[in-house]
mmCIF file of C-alpha atoms and ligand atoms in Angstrom:
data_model
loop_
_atom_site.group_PDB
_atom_site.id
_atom_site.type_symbol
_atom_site.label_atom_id
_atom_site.label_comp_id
_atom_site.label_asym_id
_atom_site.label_seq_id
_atom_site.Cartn_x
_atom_site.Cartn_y
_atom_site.Cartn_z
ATOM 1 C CA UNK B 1 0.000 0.000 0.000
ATOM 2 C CA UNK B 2 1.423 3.404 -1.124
ATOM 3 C CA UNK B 3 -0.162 6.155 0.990
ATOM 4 C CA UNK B 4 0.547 9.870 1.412
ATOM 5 C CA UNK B 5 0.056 11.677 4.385
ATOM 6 C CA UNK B 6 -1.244 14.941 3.051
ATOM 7 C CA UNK B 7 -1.147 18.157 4.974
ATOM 8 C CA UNK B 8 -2.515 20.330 2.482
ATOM 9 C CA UNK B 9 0.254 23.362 3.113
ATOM 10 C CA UNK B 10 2.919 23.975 0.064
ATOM 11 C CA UNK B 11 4.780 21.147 0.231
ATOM 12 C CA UNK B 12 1.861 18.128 0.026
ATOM 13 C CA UNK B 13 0.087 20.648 -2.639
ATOM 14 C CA UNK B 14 3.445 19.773 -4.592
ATOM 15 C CA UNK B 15 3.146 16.177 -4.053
ATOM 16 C CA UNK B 16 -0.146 15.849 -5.262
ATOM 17 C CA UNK B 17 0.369 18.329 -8.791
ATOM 18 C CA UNK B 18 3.788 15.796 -9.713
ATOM 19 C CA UNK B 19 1.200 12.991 -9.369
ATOM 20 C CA UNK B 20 -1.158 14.269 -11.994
ATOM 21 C CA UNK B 21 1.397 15.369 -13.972
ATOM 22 C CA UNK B 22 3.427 11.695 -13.517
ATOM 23 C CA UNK B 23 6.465 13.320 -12.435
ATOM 24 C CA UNK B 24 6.634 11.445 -8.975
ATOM 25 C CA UNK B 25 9.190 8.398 -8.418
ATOM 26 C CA UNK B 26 6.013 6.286 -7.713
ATOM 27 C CA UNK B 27 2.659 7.075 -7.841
ATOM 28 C CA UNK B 28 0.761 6.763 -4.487
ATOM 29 C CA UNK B 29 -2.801 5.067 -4.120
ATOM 30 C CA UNK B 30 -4.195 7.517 -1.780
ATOM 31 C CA UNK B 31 -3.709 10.656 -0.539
ATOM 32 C CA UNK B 32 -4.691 10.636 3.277
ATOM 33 C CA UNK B 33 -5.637 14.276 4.848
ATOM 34 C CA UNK B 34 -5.735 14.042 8.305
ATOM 35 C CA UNK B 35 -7.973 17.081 9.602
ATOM 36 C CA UNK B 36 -7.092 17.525 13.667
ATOM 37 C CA UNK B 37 -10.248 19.978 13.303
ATOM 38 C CA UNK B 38 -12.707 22.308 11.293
ATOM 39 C CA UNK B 39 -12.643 24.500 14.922
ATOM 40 C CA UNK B 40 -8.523 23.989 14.789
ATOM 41 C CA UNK B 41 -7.167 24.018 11.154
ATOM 42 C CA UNK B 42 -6.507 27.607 9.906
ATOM 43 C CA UNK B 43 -9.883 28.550 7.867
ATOM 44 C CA UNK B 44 -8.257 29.312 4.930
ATOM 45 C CA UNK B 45 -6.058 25.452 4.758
ATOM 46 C CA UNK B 46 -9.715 24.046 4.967
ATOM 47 C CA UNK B 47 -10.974 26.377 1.776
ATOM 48 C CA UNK B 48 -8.212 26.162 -0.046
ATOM 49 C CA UNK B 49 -8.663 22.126 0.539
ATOM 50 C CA UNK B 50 -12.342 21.585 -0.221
ATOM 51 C CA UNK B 51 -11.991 24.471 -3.041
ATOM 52 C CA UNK B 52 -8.775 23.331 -4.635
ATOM 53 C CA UNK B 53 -7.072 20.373 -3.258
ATOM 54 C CA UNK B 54 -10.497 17.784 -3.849
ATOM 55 C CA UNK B 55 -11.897 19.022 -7.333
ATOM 56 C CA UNK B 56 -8.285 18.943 -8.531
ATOM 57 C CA UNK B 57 -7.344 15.232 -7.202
ATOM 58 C CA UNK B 58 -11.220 14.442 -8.592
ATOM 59 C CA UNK B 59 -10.222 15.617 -11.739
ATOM 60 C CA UNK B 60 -6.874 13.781 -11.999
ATOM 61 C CA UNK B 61 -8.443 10.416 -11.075
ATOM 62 C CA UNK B 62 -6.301 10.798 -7.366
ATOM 63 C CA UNK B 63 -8.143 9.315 -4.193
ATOM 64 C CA UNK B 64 -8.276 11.474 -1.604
ATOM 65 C CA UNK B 65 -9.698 10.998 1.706
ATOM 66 C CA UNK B 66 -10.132 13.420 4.364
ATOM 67 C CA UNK B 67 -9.635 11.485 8.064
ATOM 68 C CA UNK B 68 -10.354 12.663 11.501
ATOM 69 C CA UNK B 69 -9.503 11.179 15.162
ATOM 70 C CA UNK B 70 -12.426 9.359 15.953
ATOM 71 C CA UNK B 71 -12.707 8.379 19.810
ATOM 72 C CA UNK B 72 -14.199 4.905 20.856
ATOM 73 C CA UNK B 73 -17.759 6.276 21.637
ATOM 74 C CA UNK B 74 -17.608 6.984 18.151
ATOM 75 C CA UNK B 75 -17.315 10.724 18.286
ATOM 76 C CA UNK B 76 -14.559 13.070 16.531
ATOM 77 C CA UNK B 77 -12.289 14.489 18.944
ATOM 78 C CA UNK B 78 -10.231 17.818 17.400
ATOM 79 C CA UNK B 79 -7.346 19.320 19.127
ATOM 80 C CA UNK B 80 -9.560 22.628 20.484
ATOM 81 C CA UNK B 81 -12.213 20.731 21.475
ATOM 82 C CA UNK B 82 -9.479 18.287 23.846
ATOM 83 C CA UNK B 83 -7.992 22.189 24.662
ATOM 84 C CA UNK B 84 -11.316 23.579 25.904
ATOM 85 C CA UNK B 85 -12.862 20.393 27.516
ATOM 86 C CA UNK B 86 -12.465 20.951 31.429
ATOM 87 C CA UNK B 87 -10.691 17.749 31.795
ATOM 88 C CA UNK B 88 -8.618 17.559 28.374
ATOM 89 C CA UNK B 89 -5.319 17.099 28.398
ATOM 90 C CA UNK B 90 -2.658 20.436 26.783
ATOM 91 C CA UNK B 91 -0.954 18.376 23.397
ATOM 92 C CA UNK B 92 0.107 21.123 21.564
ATOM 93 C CA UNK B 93 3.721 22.954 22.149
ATOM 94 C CA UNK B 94 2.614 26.294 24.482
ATOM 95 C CA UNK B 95 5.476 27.889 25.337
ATOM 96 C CA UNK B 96 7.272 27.785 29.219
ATOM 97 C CA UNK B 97 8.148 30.406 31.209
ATOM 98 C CA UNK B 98 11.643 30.440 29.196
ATOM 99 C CA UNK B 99 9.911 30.235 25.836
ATOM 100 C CA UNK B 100 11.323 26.779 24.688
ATOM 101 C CA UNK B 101 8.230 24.920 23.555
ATOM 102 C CA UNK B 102 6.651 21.757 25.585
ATOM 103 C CA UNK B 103 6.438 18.546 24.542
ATOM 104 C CA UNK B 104 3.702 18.033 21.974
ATOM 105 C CA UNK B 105 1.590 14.939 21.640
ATOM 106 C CA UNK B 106 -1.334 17.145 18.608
ATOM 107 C CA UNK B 107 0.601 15.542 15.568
ATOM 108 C CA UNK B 108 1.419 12.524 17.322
ATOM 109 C CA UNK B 109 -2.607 12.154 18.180
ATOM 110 C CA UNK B 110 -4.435 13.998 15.662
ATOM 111 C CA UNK B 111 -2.105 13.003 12.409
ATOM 112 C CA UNK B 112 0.224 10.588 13.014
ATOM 113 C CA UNK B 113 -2.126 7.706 14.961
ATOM 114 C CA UNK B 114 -5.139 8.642 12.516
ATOM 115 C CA UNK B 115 -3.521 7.873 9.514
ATOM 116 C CA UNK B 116 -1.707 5.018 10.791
ATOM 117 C CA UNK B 117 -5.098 3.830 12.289
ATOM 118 C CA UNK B 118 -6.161 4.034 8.103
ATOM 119 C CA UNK B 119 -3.788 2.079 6.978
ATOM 120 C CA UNK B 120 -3.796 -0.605 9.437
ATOM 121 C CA UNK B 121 -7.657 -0.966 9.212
ATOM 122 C CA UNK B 122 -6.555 -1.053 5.141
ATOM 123 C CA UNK B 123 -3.900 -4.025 5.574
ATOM 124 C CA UNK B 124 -0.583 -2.807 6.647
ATOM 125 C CA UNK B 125 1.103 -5.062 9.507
ATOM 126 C CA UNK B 126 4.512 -6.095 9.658
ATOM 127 C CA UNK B 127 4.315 -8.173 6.801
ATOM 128 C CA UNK B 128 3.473 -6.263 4.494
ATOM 129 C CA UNK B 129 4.043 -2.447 5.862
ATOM 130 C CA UNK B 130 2.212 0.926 4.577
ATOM 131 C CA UNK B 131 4.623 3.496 2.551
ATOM 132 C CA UNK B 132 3.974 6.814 3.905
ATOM 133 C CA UNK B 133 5.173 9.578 1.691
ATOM 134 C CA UNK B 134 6.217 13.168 3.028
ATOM 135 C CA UNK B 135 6.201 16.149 1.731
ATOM 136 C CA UNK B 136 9.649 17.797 2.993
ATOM 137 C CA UNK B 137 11.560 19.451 0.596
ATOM 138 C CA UNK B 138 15.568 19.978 0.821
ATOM 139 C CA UNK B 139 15.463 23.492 2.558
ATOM 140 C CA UNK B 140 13.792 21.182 5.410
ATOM 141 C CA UNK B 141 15.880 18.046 5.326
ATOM 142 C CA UNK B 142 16.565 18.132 8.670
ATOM 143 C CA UNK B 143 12.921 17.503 9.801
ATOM 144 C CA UNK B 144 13.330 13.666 7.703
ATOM 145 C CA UNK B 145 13.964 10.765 9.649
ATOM 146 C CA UNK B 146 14.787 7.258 8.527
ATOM 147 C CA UNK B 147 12.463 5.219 11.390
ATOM 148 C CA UNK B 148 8.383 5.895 11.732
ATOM 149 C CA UNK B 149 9.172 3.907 14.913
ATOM 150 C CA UNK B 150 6.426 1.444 13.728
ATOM 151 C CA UNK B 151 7.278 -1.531 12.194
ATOM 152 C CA UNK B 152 4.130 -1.801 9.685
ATOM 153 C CA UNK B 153 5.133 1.854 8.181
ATOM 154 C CA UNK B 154 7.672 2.856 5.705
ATOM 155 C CA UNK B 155 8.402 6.587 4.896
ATOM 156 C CA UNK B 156 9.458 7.777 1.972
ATOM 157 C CA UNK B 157 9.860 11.578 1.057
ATOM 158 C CA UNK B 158 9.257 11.880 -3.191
ATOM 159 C CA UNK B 159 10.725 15.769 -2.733
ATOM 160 C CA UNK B 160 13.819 14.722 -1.404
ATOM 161 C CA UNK B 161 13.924 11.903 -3.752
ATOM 162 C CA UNK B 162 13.482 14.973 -6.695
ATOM 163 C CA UNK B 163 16.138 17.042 -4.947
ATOM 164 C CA UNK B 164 12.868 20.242 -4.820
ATOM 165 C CA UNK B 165 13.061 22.818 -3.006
ATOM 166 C CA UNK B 166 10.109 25.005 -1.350
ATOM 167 C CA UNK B 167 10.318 27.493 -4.276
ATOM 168 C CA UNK B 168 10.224 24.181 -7.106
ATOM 169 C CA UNK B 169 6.892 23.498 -5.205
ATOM 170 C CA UNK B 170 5.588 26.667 -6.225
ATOM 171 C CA UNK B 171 6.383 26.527 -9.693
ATOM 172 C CA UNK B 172 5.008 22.900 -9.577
ATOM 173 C CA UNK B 173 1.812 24.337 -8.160
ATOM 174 C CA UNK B 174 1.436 26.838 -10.684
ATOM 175 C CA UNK B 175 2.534 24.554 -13.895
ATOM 176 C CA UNK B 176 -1.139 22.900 -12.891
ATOM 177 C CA UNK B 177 -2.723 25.738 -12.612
ATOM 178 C CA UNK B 178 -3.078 25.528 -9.058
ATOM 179 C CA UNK B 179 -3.240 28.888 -7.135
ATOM 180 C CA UNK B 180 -0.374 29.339 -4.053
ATOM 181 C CA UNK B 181 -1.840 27.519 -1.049
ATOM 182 C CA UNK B 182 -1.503 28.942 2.459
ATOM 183 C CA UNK B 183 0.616 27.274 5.220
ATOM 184 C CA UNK B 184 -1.015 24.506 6.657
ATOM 185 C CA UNK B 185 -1.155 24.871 10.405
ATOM 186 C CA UNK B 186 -3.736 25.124 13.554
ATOM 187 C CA UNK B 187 -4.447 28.748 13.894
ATOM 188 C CA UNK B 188 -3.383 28.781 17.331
ATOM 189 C CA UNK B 189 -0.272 26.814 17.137
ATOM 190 C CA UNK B 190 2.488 28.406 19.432
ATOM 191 C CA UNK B 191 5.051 27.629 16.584
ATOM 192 C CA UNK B 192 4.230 30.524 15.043
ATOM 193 C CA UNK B 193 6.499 33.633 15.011
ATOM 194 C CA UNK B 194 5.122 37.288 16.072
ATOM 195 C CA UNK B 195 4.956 37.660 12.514
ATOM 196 C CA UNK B 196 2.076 35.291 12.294
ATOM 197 C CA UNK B 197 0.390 36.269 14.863
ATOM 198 C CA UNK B 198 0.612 40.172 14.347
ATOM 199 C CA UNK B 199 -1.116 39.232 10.598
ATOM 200 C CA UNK B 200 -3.657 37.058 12.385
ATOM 201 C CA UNK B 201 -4.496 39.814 14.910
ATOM 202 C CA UNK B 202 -4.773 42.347 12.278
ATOM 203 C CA UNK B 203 -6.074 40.269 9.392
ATOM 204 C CA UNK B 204 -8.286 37.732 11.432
ATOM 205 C CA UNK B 205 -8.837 39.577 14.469
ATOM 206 C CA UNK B 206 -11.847 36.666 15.401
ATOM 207 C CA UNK B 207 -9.082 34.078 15.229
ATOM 208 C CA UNK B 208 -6.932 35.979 17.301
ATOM 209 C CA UNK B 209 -8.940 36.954 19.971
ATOM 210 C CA UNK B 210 -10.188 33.236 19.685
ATOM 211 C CA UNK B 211 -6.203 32.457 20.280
ATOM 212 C CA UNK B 212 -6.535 34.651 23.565
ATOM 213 C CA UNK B 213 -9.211 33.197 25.078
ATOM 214 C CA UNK B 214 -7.644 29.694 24.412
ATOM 215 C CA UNK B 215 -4.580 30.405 26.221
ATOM 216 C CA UNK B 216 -6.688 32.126 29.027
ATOM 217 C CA UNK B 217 -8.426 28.512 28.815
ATOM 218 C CA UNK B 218 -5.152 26.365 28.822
ATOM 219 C CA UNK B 219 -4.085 28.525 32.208
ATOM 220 C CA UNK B 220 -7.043 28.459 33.712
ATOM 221 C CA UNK B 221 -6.743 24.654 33.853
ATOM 222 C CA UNK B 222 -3.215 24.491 34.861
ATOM 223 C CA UNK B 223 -4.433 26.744 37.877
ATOM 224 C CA UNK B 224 -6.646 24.095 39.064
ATOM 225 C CA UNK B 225 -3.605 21.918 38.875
ATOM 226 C CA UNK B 226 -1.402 23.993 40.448
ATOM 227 C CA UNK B 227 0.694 24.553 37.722
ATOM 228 C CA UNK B 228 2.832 27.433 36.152
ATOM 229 C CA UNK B 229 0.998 29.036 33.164
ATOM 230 C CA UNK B 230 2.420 28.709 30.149
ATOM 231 C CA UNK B 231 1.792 31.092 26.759
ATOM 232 C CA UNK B 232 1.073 30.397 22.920
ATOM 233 C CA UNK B 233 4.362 32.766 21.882
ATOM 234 C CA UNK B 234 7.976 32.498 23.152
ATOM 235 C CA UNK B 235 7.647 36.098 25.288
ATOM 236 C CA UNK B 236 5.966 35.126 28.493
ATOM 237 C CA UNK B 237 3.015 36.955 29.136
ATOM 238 C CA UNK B 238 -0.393 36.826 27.689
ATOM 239 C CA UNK B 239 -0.835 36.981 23.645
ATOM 240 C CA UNK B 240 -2.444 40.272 23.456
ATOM 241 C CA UNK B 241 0.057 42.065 25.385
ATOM 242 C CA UNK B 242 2.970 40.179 23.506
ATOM 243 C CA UNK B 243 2.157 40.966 20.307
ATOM 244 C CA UNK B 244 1.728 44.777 20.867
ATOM 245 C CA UNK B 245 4.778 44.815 22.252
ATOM 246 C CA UNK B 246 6.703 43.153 19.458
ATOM 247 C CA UNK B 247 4.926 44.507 16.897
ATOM 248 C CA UNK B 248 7.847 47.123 15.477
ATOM 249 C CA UNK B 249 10.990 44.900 16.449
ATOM 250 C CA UNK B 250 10.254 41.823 14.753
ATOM 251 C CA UNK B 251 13.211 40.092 13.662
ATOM 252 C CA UNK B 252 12.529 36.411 13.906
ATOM 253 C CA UNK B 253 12.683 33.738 10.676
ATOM 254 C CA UNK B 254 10.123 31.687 9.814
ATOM 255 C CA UNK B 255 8.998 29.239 12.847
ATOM 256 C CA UNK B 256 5.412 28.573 11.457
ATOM 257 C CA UNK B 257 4.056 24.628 11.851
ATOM 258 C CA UNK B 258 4.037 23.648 8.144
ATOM 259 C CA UNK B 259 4.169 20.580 6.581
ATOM 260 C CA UNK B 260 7.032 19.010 8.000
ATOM 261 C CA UNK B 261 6.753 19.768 11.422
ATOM 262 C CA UNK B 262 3.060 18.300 11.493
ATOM 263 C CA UNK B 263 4.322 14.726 9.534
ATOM 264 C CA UNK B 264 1.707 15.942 7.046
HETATM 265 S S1 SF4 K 1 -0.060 23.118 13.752
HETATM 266 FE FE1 SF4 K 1 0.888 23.221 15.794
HETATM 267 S S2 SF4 K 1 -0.816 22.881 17.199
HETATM 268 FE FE2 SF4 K 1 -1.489 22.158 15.188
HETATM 269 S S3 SF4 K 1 -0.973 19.988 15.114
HETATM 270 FE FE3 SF4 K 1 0.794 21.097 14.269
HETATM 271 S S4 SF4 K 1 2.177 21.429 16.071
HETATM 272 FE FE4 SF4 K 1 0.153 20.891 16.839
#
């Protein structure tokens, strides 16, 4: 089974435009787009997905399925609904008192077990593992690794394999006529620089005060435990506040959760 774990950000938009045009290695069966949540995904990812990403695989003959963490009761659990619930656990990386980023179990849960979850109910086991394409390109080598750690998956990453870059996925995108897709990431994810989030807060300022109540949330909870709070950027002290006060000295790269960081 030749599966690709699609993330729908630049990279996987890439992936799936070689396909159609026959330009990968190896063709994949199916394209596997793990959505951690319609109330999580940035808005714009989930247009761009249902108004590009599926009429364009339709058209091209390319399966596509759209997958989501379903609990045992049978519900779909998404990473701000597990944020908000009073007794949810905190998986995504909020930022320490010291700004280094926590430990993050979001892709592990909402991307990483849901698509493996696929392709097990599909056939893979040991015997006969699952290859799981990524899209990393070589400006993001460094995010690649050899293992899954399960013994009934195989990764395999066709960009690397092409020797593409970031900016060869663009012109990829555009040979199909595709337009530039946004960076695939929650819209809340503390990965992203103050450059993000001062766009969000003055492009999307519903998202963004969305993003403050959420880490008011995620604090609130750690109160009850008796824990130290902990923020969604690297400046320790609550989101509004930080990004006013970073607003005209903004020198950090590019930190945003895109495809490679999420395994998508
Ligand atoms: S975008 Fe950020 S919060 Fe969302 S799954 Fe990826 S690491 Fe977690």
């Amino acid at each position: 089974m030749r599966t690709f774990s699609f993330g729908a950000g630049v990279q996987s938009t890439a992936v799936l435009a070689l396909q159609a045009l026959g330009k990968l290695p190896e063709p994949y069966d199916v394209f596997l787009f793990a959505n951690v949540g319609d109330d999580s995904e940035d808005p714009r990812s989930l247009d761009y997905y249902r108004e590009f990403h599926v009429p364009f695989a339709e058209k091209h003959g390319i399966e596509l399925i759209e997958l989501h963490r379903i609990l045992k009761d049978g519900s779909t659990e998404t990473i701000w609904g597990r944020l908000t619930s009073p007794s949810g656990s905190i998986p995504i990386p909020v930022r320490m008192g010291n700004g280094a980023p926590a430990t993050r179990g979001c892709t592990s849960d909402f991307k990483i077990r849901v698509i493996r979850r696929w392709q097990r109910k599909n056939g893979s086991c040991r015997e006969d593992p699952a290859i799981t394409g990524l899209g990393i390109s070589t400006d993001e080598i460094e995010r690649a690794r050899d293992n899954s750690g399960f013994d009934d998956q195989i990764l395999e990453y066709p960009l690397l394999q092409l020797q593409m870059n970031r900016k060869d996925c663009y012109s990829i995108i555009k040979e199909v006529g595709l337009p530039q897709p946004p960076k695939s990431a929650c819209f809340f994810c503390p990965f992203h620089n103050a450059e993000s989030w001062r766009r969000l807060r003055i492009e999307r300022p519903d998202l963004f005060d969305k993003s403050v109540y959420l880490e008011q949330e995620i604090n609130k909870k750690r109160d009850n435990l008796g824990k130290s709070k902990v923020w969604l950027t690297r400046y320790a002290k609550p989101l509004d506040i930080a990004i006013d006060d970073q607003l005209s000295f903004d020198l950090e790269g590019p930190e945003d959760c895109d495809s490679g960081y999420c395994f998508t």
